[in-house]
XYZ file of C-alpha atoms in Angstrom:
304
model
C 17.595 7.636 -6.192
C 14.900 10.249 -5.581
C 12.368 7.464 -5.087
C 14.642 5.486 -2.773
C 15.990 8.217 -0.487
C 13.783 11.254 -1.092
C 14.171 14.454 -3.060
C 16.097 16.337 -0.353
C 18.940 13.819 -0.045
C 19.149 13.177 -3.803
C 19.285 16.903 -4.579
C 21.953 17.431 -1.914
C 24.195 14.660 -3.274
C 23.883 16.042 -6.796
C 24.596 19.586 -5.588
C 27.504 18.455 -3.397
C 29.186 16.521 -6.211
C 28.829 19.396 -8.682
C 30.264 21.810 -6.134
C 33.080 19.372 -5.312
C 34.120 19.166 -8.967
C 34.259 22.961 -9.201
C 36.187 23.282 -5.938
C 38.708 20.647 -7.026
C 39.293 22.496 -10.285
C 40.137 25.570 -8.183
C 42.324 23.566 -5.812
C 39.960 24.201 -2.875
C 38.170 20.886 -2.396
C 39.959 19.769 0.790
C 39.129 23.014 2.680
C 35.517 22.782 1.465
C 35.175 19.191 2.677
C 36.559 20.254 6.061
C 34.118 23.184 6.193
C 31.147 20.892 5.479
C 32.581 18.097 7.669
C 32.278 15.768 4.671
C 34.430 12.768 3.747
C 34.968 11.125 0.347
C 36.364 7.625 -0.133
C 37.260 5.673 -3.262
C 37.659 1.945 -2.612
C 37.852 2.861 1.096
C 40.773 5.227 0.428
C 40.153 8.765 1.776
C 40.304 11.715 -0.585
C 43.584 13.613 -0.427
C 45.770 10.541 -0.011
C 48.372 9.718 -2.721
C 46.109 6.942 -4.074
C 42.985 9.144 -4.271
C 43.771 12.669 -5.314
C 41.388 13.048 -8.254
C 37.627 13.173 -7.687
C 37.130 11.777 -11.194
C 38.462 8.407 -9.963
C 35.638 8.147 -7.459
C 32.897 9.483 -9.727
C 33.925 7.150 -12.565
C 33.225 4.253 -10.206
C 29.500 5.058 -10.415
C 27.568 3.559 -13.337
C 24.110 2.227 -14.111
C 24.813 -1.148 -12.504
C 26.136 0.286 -9.240
C 24.180 -0.593 -6.101
C 23.305 2.465 -4.028
C 23.066 2.180 -0.257
C 22.265 5.006 2.158
C 22.624 4.576 5.920
C 22.419 7.128 8.711
C 22.140 7.733 12.402
C 21.193 10.922 14.255
C 24.509 12.607 13.345
C 25.849 11.237 10.045
C 24.749 9.994 6.623
C 26.783 7.543 4.554
C 26.039 7.201 0.813
C 27.694 4.226 -0.905
C 27.888 3.184 -4.551
C 29.032 -0.472 -4.711
C 30.020 -2.633 -7.687
C 30.390 -6.359 -8.225
C 34.159 -5.996 -8.650
C 34.309 -4.576 -5.077
C 35.045 -1.050 -6.272
C 33.148 1.630 -4.392
C 32.629 5.338 -3.864
C 31.500 6.733 -0.512
C 30.256 10.134 0.626
C 29.863 10.814 4.352
C 28.136 14.003 5.448
C 26.478 15.410 8.593
C 22.765 14.772 9.181
C 22.327 18.529 9.267
C 19.179 19.855 7.613
C 20.728 23.279 6.903
C 23.535 21.625 4.941
C 21.230 19.138 3.198
C 18.520 21.647 2.292
C 20.986 24.424 1.482
C 19.088 26.982 3.587
C 19.536 28.432 7.059
C 16.981 28.100 9.849
C 15.588 31.614 9.395
C 14.752 30.955 5.748
C 13.306 27.519 6.503
C 11.146 28.859 9.371
C 9.759 31.636 7.164
C 9.043 29.250 4.288
C 7.301 26.756 6.568
C 4.872 29.380 7.839
C 4.043 30.489 4.288
C 3.537 26.904 3.119
C 1.306 26.034 6.069
C -0.947 29.045 5.491
C -1.199 28.482 1.748
C -1.391 24.686 1.729
C -4.332 23.276 -0.216
C -4.841 19.673 0.814
C -5.077 17.069 -1.931
C -4.508 13.820 -0.093
C -3.066 11.129 -2.340
C -3.887 8.284 -0.001
C -7.359 7.175 1.140
C -8.179 7.236 4.865
C -6.413 4.508 6.808
C -8.522 1.344 6.992
C -9.885 0.148 10.290
C -7.696 -2.511 11.896
C -8.743 -6.038 12.609
C -9.850 -6.760 16.143
C -7.086 -9.303 16.727
C -4.340 -6.631 16.532
C -5.904 -4.451 19.219
C -5.187 -4.322 22.937
C -7.966 -3.689 25.399
C -8.024 -0.364 27.226
C -10.518 1.209 29.592
C -13.772 1.187 27.613
C -11.828 1.506 24.375
C -9.346 -0.461 22.278
C -5.743 0.523 21.624
C -3.679 -0.231 18.570
C -0.074 0.157 19.661
C 2.131 2.294 17.443
C 5.810 3.169 17.645
C 7.442 5.251 20.369
C 9.789 8.232 20.101
C 12.528 8.102 22.765
C 10.030 7.368 25.569
C 6.951 5.149 25.755
C 4.610 8.061 26.480
C 5.498 9.750 23.170
C 3.943 7.390 20.646
C 1.764 6.850 17.601
C -0.981 4.835 19.326
C -4.505 4.978 17.884
C -7.792 4.281 19.663
C -11.012 2.465 18.741
C -14.302 1.250 20.150
C -16.779 -1.458 19.350
C -20.255 -0.521 18.201
C -23.318 -2.264 19.733
C -23.251 -4.579 16.712
C -19.573 -5.446 17.257
C -18.060 -3.296 14.516
C -14.718 -1.528 15.086
C -14.945 2.283 14.937
C -12.501 5.126 15.475
C -12.883 6.534 18.992
C -14.505 9.969 18.999
C -15.881 10.576 22.465
C -15.800 13.591 24.797
C -15.148 11.278 27.744
C -11.859 10.322 26.081
C -10.675 13.705 24.838
C -6.957 12.859 24.802
C -7.451 9.672 22.802
C -9.814 11.458 20.416
C -7.314 14.266 19.826
C -4.578 11.716 19.124
C -6.805 9.995 16.571
C -7.459 13.260 14.741
C -3.753 13.536 13.943
C -3.776 10.101 12.288
C -7.260 9.647 10.865
C -8.707 11.709 8.019
C -11.828 12.521 10.051
C -14.302 15.147 8.742
C -14.370 16.640 12.253
C -10.782 17.828 11.730
C -12.044 20.299 9.108
C -14.118 22.058 11.770
C -11.356 22.300 14.384
C -9.270 25.461 14.053
C -5.700 25.864 15.291
C -4.465 29.286 16.388
C -0.729 28.782 15.954
C 1.984 30.925 17.489
C 5.054 30.030 15.424
C 8.266 30.777 17.317
C 10.993 31.269 14.741
C 14.698 31.977 14.533
C 15.936 35.143 16.244
C 12.969 35.299 18.664
C 10.673 36.243 15.773
C 7.063 35.052 15.880
C 4.220 34.604 13.443
C 0.543 33.852 14.059
C -1.928 32.149 11.775
C -5.211 30.282 11.903
C -5.573 26.999 10.006
C -7.691 23.879 10.328
C -6.395 20.745 12.001
C -7.058 18.885 8.745
C -4.854 21.337 6.839
C -1.998 20.825 9.302
C -2.155 17.023 9.302
C -2.422 16.970 5.510
C 0.702 19.127 5.214
C 2.713 16.745 7.403
C 1.137 13.611 5.913
C 4.009 12.840 3.532
C 7.630 12.591 4.622
C 6.967 12.826 8.371
C 6.261 10.382 11.202
C 3.841 11.744 13.817
C 4.130 11.115 17.568
C 1.910 12.445 20.363
C 2.311 12.683 24.120
C 0.178 14.281 26.820
C 1.325 16.350 29.770
C -0.008 15.688 33.233
C -2.841 18.209 33.557
C -6.040 18.347 35.561
C -9.418 17.952 33.870
C -10.854 19.548 31.810
C -7.536 21.004 30.654
C -5.704 19.044 27.991
C -2.133 19.653 26.806
C -0.668 17.586 23.983
C 2.790 17.707 22.465
C 3.030 16.570 18.846
C 6.253 15.834 16.978
C 6.349 15.742 13.186
C 9.584 13.843 12.594
C 11.340 14.058 9.228
C 13.460 10.912 9.245
C 15.210 11.792 5.965
C 16.913 14.928 7.268
C 16.784 14.204 11.025
C 14.768 17.170 12.248
C 11.453 17.581 14.032
C 8.721 20.176 14.172
C 7.178 20.387 17.642
C 3.619 21.552 18.268
C 2.125 22.133 21.703
C -1.678 22.058 21.786
C -3.638 23.444 24.762
C -7.373 22.973 24.871
C -10.392 21.831 26.808
C -12.640 18.986 25.759
C -15.477 21.440 25.118
C -13.416 23.276 22.458
C -12.344 20.038 20.839
C -15.909 18.768 20.432
C -17.690 22.047 19.716
C -15.735 23.388 16.749
C -13.638 25.597 18.992
C -10.197 27.113 18.466
C -7.202 25.259 19.913
C -4.271 27.334 21.145
C -0.974 26.018 19.732
C 2.718 26.839 19.845
C 5.025 25.664 17.058
C 8.807 25.269 17.082
C 10.230 24.159 13.738
C 13.420 22.551 12.445
C 14.766 21.113 15.683
C 17.681 18.654 15.227
C 16.854 15.136 16.387
C 19.742 14.932 18.843
C 18.474 18.101 20.594
C 15.070 16.525 21.235
C 16.535 13.607 23.171
C 17.691 16.017 25.873
C 14.185 17.374 26.480
C 12.605 14.280 27.955
C 14.388 14.505 31.293
C 12.008 17.386 31.980
C 9.068 15.061 31.464
C 10.442 12.394 33.808
C 10.942 14.986 36.541
C 7.860 17.191 36.138
C 5.409 15.545 33.745
C 5.970 18.439 31.294
C 6.954 17.335 27.809
C 7.375 20.874 26.539
C 10.180 22.948 28.115
C 9.748 26.568 29.057
C 12.604 27.470 26.708
C 14.283 25.628 23.837
């Protein structure tokens, strides 16, 4: 299960079932399920009904041959154990990272800052291979490989390339295309990312802040596993450049949001990029932010 759905979800289900057994023994399971906004079903019968009043009935449905299926949307997870005889056990729970991780936002914010500062990158995967020319779309003096979008087309995972004089495909790294180059550095394990420093102002729970200086390579390595990365650019005048980066954890439905302000000269001359980080934002909260962009061209609101 840990391989299929990730450590966080697997650990939560194990912890939730152990706690449920203890609460049932004390006669307090129904209030606990209501507190967590969780639902249990055995053969589609809800817990607490006359036909399902013992958690052991549901747990005994699970065995080595059971098929496990996990589905979710932005608000709810549904974990199902299904058998060939049509028996089943179901656990529904909120897609709430505090519940799933068993920690509140203050603790998670503090731990994230410590982990980012102390992270030693040991990438497991080699750099992404260059794409074939036939999957690229032509841009203005460069080539675009279309990625996925997050809520709006302008927040995406596009990557950018150019052709060498001999016709070879190369990652775009060009001061004339600073925005596209910056986007590439969040996706491509480029040696230049080691030389680019990020001065991060981390805005945490309770209006607390923390500041630290790390390399761009260290940041992207930290969010390399378990997160999808999306980048958008605010409407700014040259040579100013403002990017908004989302690191989206699809397992627990939260995002970390980084705003990067720089000039092309800093990006290409080993400068320091000013950044602002907001962490552990629920997915459904992010969807409300993009109206600001449609009205003003600003992806990052003044206040969250």
